[in-house]
Amino acid sequence: MIENILTANAVKAVNQLFNTQIESSALAVQRTIPAYRDQGDFSLVVFPLLKISRKSPEETATMLGNRILLNMPDAESFGVVKGYLNIRIKPEYWMQFLSANQNKSSYGIIETSSGNPVVVEYSSPNTNKPLHLGHIRNNLLGYSVSKLLKASGKNVVKVNLVNDRGIHICKSMLAWKLFGNGETPESSAKKGDKLVGDFYVLFDRKYKEELSELMSNGLNEDEAAAKSGLMMQAREMLLKWEARDEETLKLWNTMNGWVYKGFEHTYKRLGVDFDKIYYESQTYLLGKKIVEEGLKDGVLFRREDGSVWIDLTEEGLDEKLLLRSDGTSVYMTQDLGTAQLRADDYDPEKLIYVVGNEQNYHFDVLKLILKKMGRPWAESIYHLSYGMVELPEGKMKSREGTVVDADDLMDEMIATARAMTEELGKIEDFNSSEAEALYKMVGLGALKYFILKVDPRKNMTFNPRESIDFNGNTGPFIQYTHARIRSIMRKAGEEARFTNADSLHPQEADLLIMLYQFPQMVGQAATELSPSFIANYLFEVARQYNQFYHELTILKEENPEIRSLRLALSQLTSIVVKNGMDLLGIEVPEKM
RNA sequence: GGCUCCGUAGUUCAACGGAUAGAACGGAAGUUUCCUAAACUUUAAAUACAGGUUCGAUUCCUGUCGGGGCUACCA
């Protein structure tokens, strides 16, 4: 990599000139900002070196530049502005890179997949309601991060922990029993997860009715909640479930089965998948062993009422409950157990949890407990915490019915893509299945790109209309760029066969250097666990390409050398766009 | 209240402590209707506030203001 070579040479030059020993980390080579591109391709800030050189910034930079030119064959020239040393790399270097990679379809992707795995947990749905917009961000992030890690050479295991037990699913089951008429997904023509979700909502409604009736008889809210027959029945059902009551288990299996079928459909459409699915019903008891162990070691303590706690006040956190006084486990207990299970199953290099930022505290505590319990792998736990997704109309509230259902949203995006395309009459030569595939590609591409281009940690606003624009920083714009390049290549009727050219136009050099940096971008995005790097990078590439190139400038170019350079640049751009979008889980069309 | 994250053009997003804070959409003005869903040119427009550290701060620290989240014997 040229940046590394440059850094190494700069370090060497500093050490020779000023007779010291600095580390390469003391120097940072960065891409020269556009305003000074006429001076060079990469820049070095020399301000930090002034203490060593005891000379003016300009003088220091000039001395360094001269020395680097002497030592580094690929360096062509340099310019100095204030404390900045701008170094020009020989165009031959870039052209050689282009001719070597112009047809490499796997450019930027490593996929060695060796070593201890990185386990990425994402999605983790409850089985009492369908997936919504927030889950979409979770799934897209988890999937894309997994792809990024894989593309940077990691061995990745994607896991999903389904929360399939607990009081919430009992509520759906109870409502189905009490208020339903034996509906099934088939009889009601509803997706299974929707049907179960509807009964969950129905339970909540009936429960509220019951509460207000009790309260109108003079009880306060807490008393009413304690007297609620519905809630009592739901708890009973949970106890029956834990006692393996046959009838309860049967209904539970049936209704969860409906939900899984519904989820499968949503996942498939969204384009995400998993290597392993854990079910909480099979893991929820695991944490208790760890708690016993902790009690023995004295890390945990037991209160008079029998409940078990950990004291984290020294670490600046609270006391945290790990077992209820009746001996049943809580969320944290279960997570301790599943974390141990992951560690045992995979001996992972890193354990990544893709979970919303409302659980930051939970994961701080989880990590801390495991550390205190002497689990060396606790350090490898990483909570990839993402912000909420809001809509232009405001926040989603399940109580107010403003939750955006994942399936509905995908439908809407695809329908919009269809409407826009049909209105413009762009694809008359497509048969109907090709057209359908394109609508889906564009509609979902818009959705995915819009969500992934934002730094995961930040809250964001999803605007469906803006996302599907064919201009601007959008998925369709990048897809469109890819389709255009492919079209140009088809019309050219030849493979890219660039060997050499006399010169490189500055804008072509900019694009070429950008393409050169793609593998580094993948590495950085994988390290930072942030697909947004790739998304914003791809937009820059597409924008740069579109600004300079169009069909005329390529196909009507008469100088064969320049034509072949432009074809090769187009080809490599399309490869970068395709591979980059693939890392985001977005398909790109050959034509559109 | 305590803990925590966040605050950048009208809007949606960028910016390893580095040069004149970038784009996109929208706005204004203009040229054009030939590149796949119009393009191109010009233009106005932002770091919430006050300190501090630094050669240099949107970035790090402190405080103020504003917003989100957590603060359950729910998951």
XYZ file of C-alpha atoms (C1' of nucleotides) in Angstrom:
667
model
C 0.000 0.000 0.000
C 1.473 3.291 -1.096
C 0.467 5.191 2.044
C 2.448 2.770 4.176
C 5.460 2.986 1.918
C 5.237 6.733 2.096
C 4.972 6.716 5.863
C 7.916 4.364 6.173
C 10.006 6.591 3.952
C 8.992 9.679 5.873
C 9.999 8.050 9.142
C 13.287 7.015 7.647
C 13.868 10.514 6.328
C 13.114 12.106 9.691
C 15.415 9.733 11.492
C 18.238 10.305 9.016
C 17.895 14.063 8.838
C 17.433 14.827 12.496
C 19.252 11.896 13.972
C 16.380 10.560 16.104
C 14.229 7.483 16.424
C 10.535 8.202 15.858
C 7.800 5.622 15.454
C 5.697 5.413 12.331
C 2.650 6.090 14.483
C 3.980 9.589 15.061
C 3.360 10.448 11.427
C 0.069 10.391 9.610
C -0.139 10.364 5.850
C -3.452 11.569 4.523
C -5.015 12.205 1.174
C -4.318 15.742 0.055
C -7.446 17.874 0.194
C -8.818 18.813 -3.229
C -7.754 22.460 -2.987
C -4.101 21.390 -3.054
C -4.258 18.417 -5.394
C -2.143 20.260 -7.906
C 0.687 19.883 -5.407
C 0.446 16.220 -4.701
C -1.627 13.168 -3.893
C -0.812 12.633 -0.227
C 0.085 14.993 2.555
C 2.171 14.891 5.643
C 1.706 17.298 8.546
C 5.084 18.389 9.813
C 4.024 20.533 12.775
C 4.627 17.726 15.281
C 8.197 17.420 13.988
C 9.226 20.999 14.662
C 10.458 20.201 18.145
C 12.814 17.671 16.649
C 13.885 19.611 13.572
C 14.254 22.986 15.292
C 13.512 24.622 11.998
C 10.592 26.459 10.453
C 7.673 24.379 9.178
C 8.469 25.188 5.564
C 12.118 24.345 5.937
C 11.341 21.103 7.730
C 8.871 20.074 5.070
C 11.261 20.881 2.254
C 14.100 18.914 3.795
C 11.789 15.976 4.293
C 10.431 16.205 0.773
C 13.866 16.182 -0.774
C 14.929 13.207 1.256
C 11.789 11.243 0.456
C 12.233 11.924 -3.242
C 15.721 10.555 -2.985
C 14.689 7.337 -1.227
C 11.349 6.532 -2.769
C 11.223 5.584 -6.456
C 7.440 5.958 -6.703
C 7.509 9.558 -5.505
C 7.566 12.059 -8.328
C 7.613 15.505 -6.782
C 6.531 17.503 -3.791
C 5.152 20.874 -2.792
C 5.109 22.676 0.509
C 2.337 24.847 1.897
C 2.869 26.097 5.425
C 3.432 22.985 7.521
C 2.118 20.600 4.921
C 4.274 18.467 2.700
C 2.339 17.358 -0.385
C 3.799 14.468 -2.287
C 2.952 13.458 -5.823
C 3.096 9.765 -6.666
C 4.158 8.860 -10.191
C 1.158 8.326 -12.494
C 2.744 5.070 -13.653
C 2.116 3.661 -10.211
C -1.614 4.214 -10.535
C -1.751 3.022 -14.103
C 0.051 -0.138 -13.213
C -2.452 -0.713 -10.441
C -5.297 -0.186 -12.895
C -4.001 -2.582 -15.481
C -3.438 -5.222 -12.818
C -6.918 -4.977 -11.329
C -9.207 -3.800 -14.094
C -10.945 -7.151 -14.471
C -10.531 -8.566 -10.997
C -14.101 -9.252 -9.960
C -13.174 -9.986 -6.361
C -11.274 -6.723 -5.967
C -11.341 -5.536 -2.355
C -12.664 -8.769 -0.878
C -10.360 -11.058 1.093
C -12.459 -13.888 2.589
C -9.750 -16.057 4.081
C -12.048 -17.189 6.897
C -9.504 -18.707 9.206
C -8.814 -18.317 12.876
C -11.168 -18.109 15.808
C -14.544 -16.881 14.687
C -16.135 -13.529 15.259
C -19.648 -14.229 16.476
C -22.204 -11.628 15.473
C -25.580 -11.776 17.137
C -28.304 -9.713 15.570
C -32.040 -9.561 14.980
C -33.047 -11.332 18.217
C -36.809 -10.897 17.862
C -39.613 -11.582 20.272
C -42.179 -14.029 18.999
C -45.147 -11.971 20.074
C -45.038 -9.333 17.391
C -43.959 -8.776 13.797
C -40.710 -7.053 12.881
C -40.785 -3.284 12.539
C -38.583 -0.467 11.290
C -36.253 -0.657 14.289
C -35.637 -4.339 13.599
C -34.819 -3.446 10.028
C -31.913 -1.288 11.146
C -30.769 -4.055 13.446
C -30.899 -6.727 10.759
C -29.275 -4.623 8.063
C -26.489 -3.589 10.411
C -25.822 -7.075 11.674
C -25.824 -8.556 8.222
C -23.632 -5.872 6.710
C -21.147 -5.934 9.577
C -20.871 -9.695 9.191
C -20.143 -9.275 5.496
C -17.576 -6.587 6.205
C -15.778 -8.747 8.722
C -15.792 -11.660 6.323
C -14.476 -9.476 3.511
C -11.622 -8.365 5.724
C -10.591 -11.960 6.269
C -12.428 -12.935 9.433
C -14.208 -16.167 10.102
C -17.725 -15.008 10.918
C -20.643 -16.787 12.557
C -24.011 -15.060 12.357
C -26.327 -16.022 15.175
C -29.864 -15.130 16.124
C -31.249 -15.545 19.619
C -35.005 -15.878 19.421
C -36.874 -14.810 22.499
C -39.557 -17.439 22.240
C -40.691 -17.781 25.857
C -41.962 -15.622 28.645
C -45.029 -13.765 29.697
C -45.353 -11.920 26.389
C -45.993 -15.000 24.296
C -48.376 -16.281 26.960
C -50.409 -13.123 26.493
C -50.832 -13.839 22.783
C -51.684 -17.463 23.527
C -54.234 -16.539 26.147
C -55.949 -13.979 23.924
C -56.115 -16.548 21.137
C -57.733 -19.042 23.497
C -60.168 -16.674 25.158
C -61.171 -14.289 22.411
C -60.324 -16.083 19.189
C -62.280 -18.542 17.090
C -59.494 -20.957 16.376
C -57.942 -18.711 13.734
C -54.904 -19.944 11.852
C -52.772 -18.090 9.331
C -54.541 -20.063 6.612
C -58.073 -19.413 7.846
C -57.465 -15.734 8.462
C -55.201 -15.171 5.452
C -52.748 -13.373 7.694
C -49.019 -13.852 7.995
C -48.360 -15.946 11.095
C -46.371 -13.297 12.930
C -49.086 -10.749 12.194
C -51.812 -13.021 13.500
C -49.983 -13.668 16.753
C -49.107 -9.996 17.047
C -52.763 -9.069 16.638
C -53.683 -11.285 19.549
C -50.966 -9.697 21.625
C -52.483 -6.304 20.924
C -55.934 -7.715 21.651
C -54.737 -8.942 25.028
C -53.435 -5.513 25.842
C -56.741 -3.922 24.874
C -58.843 -6.334 26.922
C -56.460 -5.967 29.827
C -56.809 -2.196 29.747
C -60.594 -2.520 29.610
C -60.467 -4.744 32.634
C -58.245 -2.307 34.457
C -60.432 0.689 33.822
C -63.460 -1.273 34.946
C -61.721 -2.229 38.169
C -60.569 1.325 38.664
C -64.075 2.676 38.143
C -65.019 0.526 41.105
C -62.702 2.539 43.260
C -59.388 0.690 43.027
C -56.177 2.527 42.247
C -53.951 1.462 39.385
C -51.692 -0.867 41.352
C -54.571 -2.579 43.079
C -56.359 -3.047 39.793
C -53.271 -4.546 38.195
C -52.946 -6.937 41.109
C -56.563 -8.038 40.785
C -56.605 -8.409 37.009
C -57.903 -11.829 36.068
C -56.339 -11.697 32.643
C -52.873 -11.020 33.971
C -53.325 -13.753 36.533
C -54.251 -16.218 33.838
C -51.242 -15.197 31.770
C -48.941 -15.835 34.722
C -50.592 -19.169 35.338
C -49.974 -20.059 31.758
C -46.296 -19.228 32.111
C -46.083 -21.483 35.163
C -47.798 -24.262 33.226
C -45.351 -23.759 30.403
C -42.420 -24.044 32.785
C -43.984 -27.201 34.225
C -44.042 -28.598 30.679
C -47.844 -28.822 30.616
C -48.707 -30.682 27.442
C -51.592 -28.604 26.201
C -49.784 -25.338 26.835
C -46.651 -26.574 25.095
C -48.703 -27.674 22.136
C -50.327 -24.299 21.673
C -46.980 -22.610 22.238
C -45.348 -24.734 19.563
C -48.163 -24.099 17.144
C -48.227 -20.345 17.562
C -44.444 -19.973 17.533
C -44.433 -22.081 14.385
C -46.708 -19.535 12.730
C -44.439 -16.734 13.816
C -41.286 -18.429 12.508
C -42.860 -18.929 9.135
C -43.730 -15.258 9.047
C -40.246 -14.201 10.154
C -38.637 -16.449 7.594
C -40.539 -14.664 4.877
C -39.506 -11.239 6.163
C -35.854 -12.230 6.582
C -35.702 -13.683 3.132
C -37.139 -10.606 1.565
C -34.820 -8.391 3.530
C -31.965 -10.587 2.336
C -30.517 -11.528 5.714
C -29.699 -14.954 7.085
C -28.062 -16.735 10.010
C -25.646 -19.569 10.558
C -27.206 -20.594 13.832
C -30.417 -19.845 15.651
C -30.561 -20.085 19.423
C -33.892 -20.336 21.194
C -34.272 -18.821 24.582
C -36.578 -21.644 25.640
C -33.513 -23.864 25.415
C -31.043 -21.539 27.073
C -32.921 -19.586 29.714
C -31.880 -21.873 32.564
C -28.181 -21.820 31.746
C -27.314 -18.699 33.690
C -28.307 -20.200 37.022
C -25.168 -22.326 37.191
C -23.041 -19.252 36.776
C -24.975 -17.569 39.558
C -24.341 -20.508 41.882
C -20.682 -20.380 41.025
C -20.626 -16.652 41.728
C -22.250 -17.180 45.113
C -19.617 -19.713 46.032
C -16.814 -17.377 44.969
C -18.343 -14.529 46.908
C -18.709 -12.330 43.821
C -22.481 -12.416 44.316
C -24.498 -12.209 47.507
C -27.922 -13.362 48.670
C -30.462 -11.197 50.457
C -32.663 -12.402 53.322
C -35.590 -12.800 50.933
C -33.519 -15.206 48.851
C -32.848 -12.926 45.876
C -29.319 -12.853 44.470
C -27.469 -9.643 43.617
C -24.142 -8.279 42.490
C -22.721 -5.078 43.910
C -21.240 -2.911 41.181
C -21.154 0.328 43.122
C -17.352 0.300 43.167
C -17.422 0.304 39.384
C -19.769 3.274 39.400
C -22.876 1.236 38.655
C -25.709 -0.018 40.858
C -26.548 -3.239 42.566
C -28.034 -5.558 40.034
C -30.506 -8.397 40.536
C -29.585 -11.797 39.143
C -32.160 -14.151 40.644
C -35.613 -13.255 41.921
C -36.594 -14.181 45.452
C -38.617 -17.075 44.034
C -35.437 -18.388 42.409
C -36.417 -17.619 38.809
C -33.962 -15.958 36.491
C -34.089 -12.517 34.908
C -32.892 -11.216 31.560
C -29.352 -10.688 32.838
C -29.127 -14.230 34.173
C -30.105 -15.600 30.812
C -27.621 -13.420 28.987
C -24.843 -14.621 31.248
C -25.816 -18.142 30.292
C -25.996 -17.546 26.569
C -22.705 -15.664 26.603
C -21.077 -18.656 28.293
C -22.697 -20.928 25.732
C -21.278 -18.840 22.862
C -17.853 -18.895 24.437
C -18.043 -22.667 24.812
C -19.462 -23.257 21.345
C -17.074 -21.107 19.362
C -14.156 -19.873 21.459
C -14.675 -16.581 19.625
C -12.076 -13.944 18.959
C -14.844 -11.413 19.373
C -18.460 -11.573 20.470
C -20.532 -8.844 18.888
C -24.064 -8.048 19.983
C -26.072 -5.852 17.658
C -28.587 -4.347 20.064
C -30.198 -0.925 20.373
C -28.626 1.762 22.523
C -31.387 1.584 25.102
C -29.514 -1.445 26.387
C -26.123 0.193 26.812
C -26.359 -0.140 30.561
C -27.341 -3.783 30.350
C -24.263 -4.641 28.343
C -21.944 -2.651 30.562
C -23.222 -4.702 33.445
C -23.041 -7.989 31.556
C -19.424 -7.447 30.648
C -18.523 -6.347 34.123
C -20.120 -9.326 35.821
C -18.340 -11.768 33.543
C -15.081 -9.996 34.154
C -15.562 -10.170 37.912
C -16.367 -13.836 37.582
C -12.988 -14.431 36.020
C -14.067 -15.011 32.433
C -11.098 -13.893 30.335
C -13.254 -13.736 27.230
C -15.420 -11.024 28.777
C -13.095 -8.519 27.123
C -14.053 -9.813 23.716
C -17.688 -8.848 24.180
C -18.626 -5.858 22.104
C -22.008 -4.201 22.136
C -22.638 -2.714 18.711
C -25.112 -0.160 19.902
C -27.257 1.636 17.384
C -29.598 4.583 17.629
C -33.301 4.759 17.086
C -34.957 5.190 13.735
C -37.526 7.914 13.597
C -39.867 8.944 10.843
C -40.385 12.452 9.488
C -43.707 12.452 11.335
C -41.950 11.744 14.608
C -41.181 8.869 16.863
C -42.731 5.444 16.580
C -44.922 4.521 19.501
C -46.460 1.093 19.651
C -49.179 2.398 21.946
C -50.217 5.021 19.444
C -50.153 2.612 16.547
C -47.457 4.566 14.706
C -45.099 1.607 14.441
C -44.021 0.939 10.887
C -44.293 -2.729 10.085
C -41.279 -4.152 8.247
C -43.314 -5.976 5.602
C -45.537 -2.988 4.948
C -42.544 -0.738 4.577
C -40.886 -3.073 2.085
C -44.135 -3.276 0.131
C -44.355 0.470 0.047
C -40.766 0.897 -1.118
C -41.198 -1.623 -3.909
C -44.495 -0.070 -4.968
C -42.870 3.353 -5.127
C -40.054 1.992 -7.260
C -42.622 0.475 -9.579
C -44.696 3.626 -9.822
C -41.688 5.814 -10.603
C -40.393 3.439 -13.226
C -43.718 2.960 -14.947
C -44.366 6.658 -15.006
C -41.147 7.224 -16.893
C -41.630 4.199 -19.129
C -37.979 3.327 -18.795
C -37.996 -0.405 -19.122
C -40.201 -1.377 -22.052
C -37.762 -4.076 -23.101
C -38.007 -5.869 -19.737
C -40.201 -8.920 -19.376
C -42.442 -8.956 -16.350
C -40.218 -11.032 -14.086
C -37.200 -8.890 -14.908
C -39.250 -5.822 -14.096
C -40.430 -7.259 -10.790
C -36.868 -8.100 -9.844
C -35.813 -4.568 -10.667
C -38.568 -2.952 -8.596
C -37.555 -5.059 -5.652
C -33.881 -4.304 -6.138
C -34.458 -0.568 -6.329
C -37.062 -0.330 -3.594
C -35.063 -2.363 -1.105
C -31.782 -0.823 -2.236
C -33.187 2.592 -1.385
C -34.276 1.444 2.051
C -31.069 -0.366 2.913
C -28.762 2.330 1.673
C -30.587 5.103 3.455
C -30.342 3.268 6.751
C -26.774 2.038 6.401
C -25.279 5.330 5.256
C -25.793 6.762 8.725
C -23.296 6.194 11.510
C -24.880 3.303 13.459
C -24.514 4.985 16.827
C -26.613 7.950 15.870
C -30.345 8.298 15.921
C -31.670 8.841 12.454
C -34.712 9.927 10.522
C -35.868 7.658 7.753
C -37.571 9.487 4.943
C -39.023 6.987 2.435
C -39.555 9.534 -0.305
C -36.078 10.987 -0.098
C -34.469 7.559 0.061
C -35.764 6.467 -3.323
C -34.602 9.515 -5.231
C -32.461 8.691 -8.231
C -30.222 11.633 -7.493
C -28.289 12.501 -4.414
C -26.780 10.271 -1.797
C -29.155 7.368 -2.326
C -29.060 3.681 -3.142
C -30.830 4.047 -6.483
C -28.316 6.656 -7.615
C -25.494 4.208 -7.021
C -27.414 1.331 -8.590
C -28.113 3.547 -11.546
C -24.444 4.402 -11.890
C -23.636 0.717 -11.987
C -26.274 0.031 -14.632
C -24.956 2.887 -16.735
C -21.401 1.646 -16.604
C -22.518 -1.845 -17.550
C -24.462 -0.384 -20.429
C -21.421 1.482 -21.638
C -19.315 -1.646 -21.406
C -21.907 -3.587 -23.408
C -21.972 -0.920 -26.087
C -18.191 -0.825 -26.210
C -18.322 -4.541 -26.908
C -14.937 -5.244 -25.423
C -13.285 -6.107 -22.150
C -11.159 -3.542 -20.423
C -7.580 -4.057 -21.626
C -5.705 -1.083 -20.377
C -1.923 -1.249 -20.413
C -0.516 2.239 -20.361
C -1.171 5.855 -21.223
C 0.892 8.973 -21.698
C -0.762 10.908 -18.961
C -3.515 10.887 -16.451
C -6.105 13.621 -16.302
C -6.312 14.963 -12.709
C -9.912 13.914 -12.350
C -9.113 10.457 -13.645
C -6.280 10.246 -11.180
C -8.646 11.231 -8.378
C -11.089 8.500 -9.317
C -8.324 5.969 -9.716
C -6.835 6.743 -6.307
C -10.293 6.482 -4.802
C -10.704 3.035 -6.317
C -7.242 2.130 -5.093
C -8.380 2.859 -1.554
C -11.376 0.547 -1.639
C -9.690 -2.363 0.181
C -8.586 0.031 2.916
C -12.118 1.329 3.219
C -13.357 -2.222 3.687
C -10.753 -2.759 6.365
C -11.630 0.448 8.138
C -15.365 -0.213 7.988
C -14.760 -3.687 9.406
C -12.598 -2.346 12.209
C -15.046 0.380 13.099
C -17.995 -1.974 12.556
C -19.614 0.753 10.543
C -21.079 0.144 7.090
C -21.618 3.896 6.778
C -17.987 4.293 5.717
C -18.595 2.096 2.720
C -21.890 3.750 1.852
C -20.516 7.274 1.856
C -17.410 6.138 0.043
C -19.464 4.516 -2.714
C -21.425 7.684 -3.174
C -18.209 9.640 -3.616
C -17.010 7.148 -6.203
C -20.288 7.258 -8.101
C -20.426 11.025 -7.976
C -16.863 11.378 -9.170
C -17.498 8.948 -11.991
C -20.695 10.627 -13.112
C -19.186 14.067 -13.049
C -16.487 13.208 -15.474
C -17.681 10.325 -17.544
C -20.584 9.678 -19.756
C -21.168 7.595 -22.806
C -19.888 10.240 -25.181
C -16.609 10.830 -23.455
C -15.840 7.157 -23.593
C -17.333 5.602 -26.686
C -16.646 8.563 -28.968
C -13.116 9.017 -27.768
C -10.885 8.464 -30.782
C -7.536 8.175 -29.097
C -7.332 4.407 -28.417
C -5.095 4.885 -25.413
C -7.486 7.254 -23.691
C -10.482 5.166 -24.646
C -8.936 2.073 -23.161
C -8.001 3.967 -19.999
C -11.569 5.127 -19.586
C -13.018 1.722 -20.241
C -10.718 0.231 -17.626
C -11.614 2.910 -15.117
C -15.290 2.305 -15.821
C -14.877 -1.401 -15.422
C -13.033 -1.119 -12.118
C -15.553 1.429 -10.883
C -18.376 -0.987 -11.599
C -16.541 -3.738 -9.726
C -15.996 -1.512 -6.703
C -19.612 -0.399 -6.742
C -20.871 -3.945 -7.061
C -18.631 -5.362 -4.331
C -19.215 -2.381 -2.084
C -22.962 -2.572 -2.401
C -22.794 -6.302 -1.782
C -21.138 -5.528 1.553
C -24.211 -3.492 2.366
C -26.446 -6.351 1.297
C -27.666 -4.394 -1.719
C -27.954 -5.823 -5.203
C -27.028 -3.820 -8.251
C -28.676 -4.224 -11.662
C -26.947 -4.851 -14.975
C -29.501 -2.616 -16.602
C -32.357 -0.514 -15.417
C -32.256 13.518 40.765
C -28.121 9.852 39.148
C -25.716 7.563 34.857
C -25.132 7.839 29.620
C -25.328 9.214 24.350
C -26.197 13.193 21.196
C -26.379 18.711 19.432
C -22.887 20.739 12.230
C -26.484 24.949 6.325
C -33.850 25.138 5.753
C -33.605 19.387 5.712
C -30.852 14.558 5.622
C -25.924 13.144 6.286
C -19.924 13.761 6.164
C -15.254 15.403 8.315
C -7.925 9.257 12.257
C -6.744 16.535 16.676
C -4.819 19.103 10.770
C -5.028 23.204 5.444
C -10.499 27.563 3.342
C -15.938 22.416 7.927
C -17.513 18.669 2.789
C -21.800 16.601 0.115
C -26.846 15.720 -1.160
C -31.877 17.402 -1.306
C -34.388 21.903 -1.198
C -33.836 27.574 -2.405
C -32.083 31.629 -5.862
C -29.930 32.942 -10.846
C -28.477 31.239 -15.567
C -27.078 27.836 -19.940
C -28.964 23.807 -22.459
C -32.706 19.750 -24.061
C -27.113 15.258 -26.906
C -25.190 11.247 -22.114
C -30.464 5.434 -18.882
C -34.722 8.373 -14.455
C -32.283 15.320 -17.327
C -27.397 17.686 -17.321
C -24.199 21.673 -16.493
C -22.616 26.566 -14.442
C -23.062 30.261 -10.654
C -24.915 31.469 -5.770
C -26.774 32.084 -0.581
C -26.652 29.007 3.807
C -24.009 25.657 9.577
C -20.050 23.630 14.133
C -26.011 25.331 20.573
C -23.234 28.625 24.323
C -18.916 29.897 27.622
C -14.214 28.593 29.194
C -9.732 25.304 29.031
C -5.660 21.940 26.863
C -2.841 22.379 21.980
C 1.467 24.932 16.983
C -3.744 23.722 15.540
C -10.353 21.875 18.375
C -16.621 20.151 15.021
C -13.363 16.390 17.353
C -10.292 16.067 23.835
C -11.540 18.313 29.107
C -14.978 21.462 32.388
C -19.480 24.066 32.896
C -24.341 25.928 30.892
C -28.510 25.170 27.680
C -31.418 21.755 24.581
C -32.848 16.576 22.972
C -32.761 10.990 23.332
C -31.969 6.614 26.295
C -31.302 3.938 30.881
C -32.305 4.267 36.033
C -38.090 -2.803 37.092
C -37.892 -9.105 41.332
C -40.101 -6.831 32.245
C -37.448 -8.897 28.111
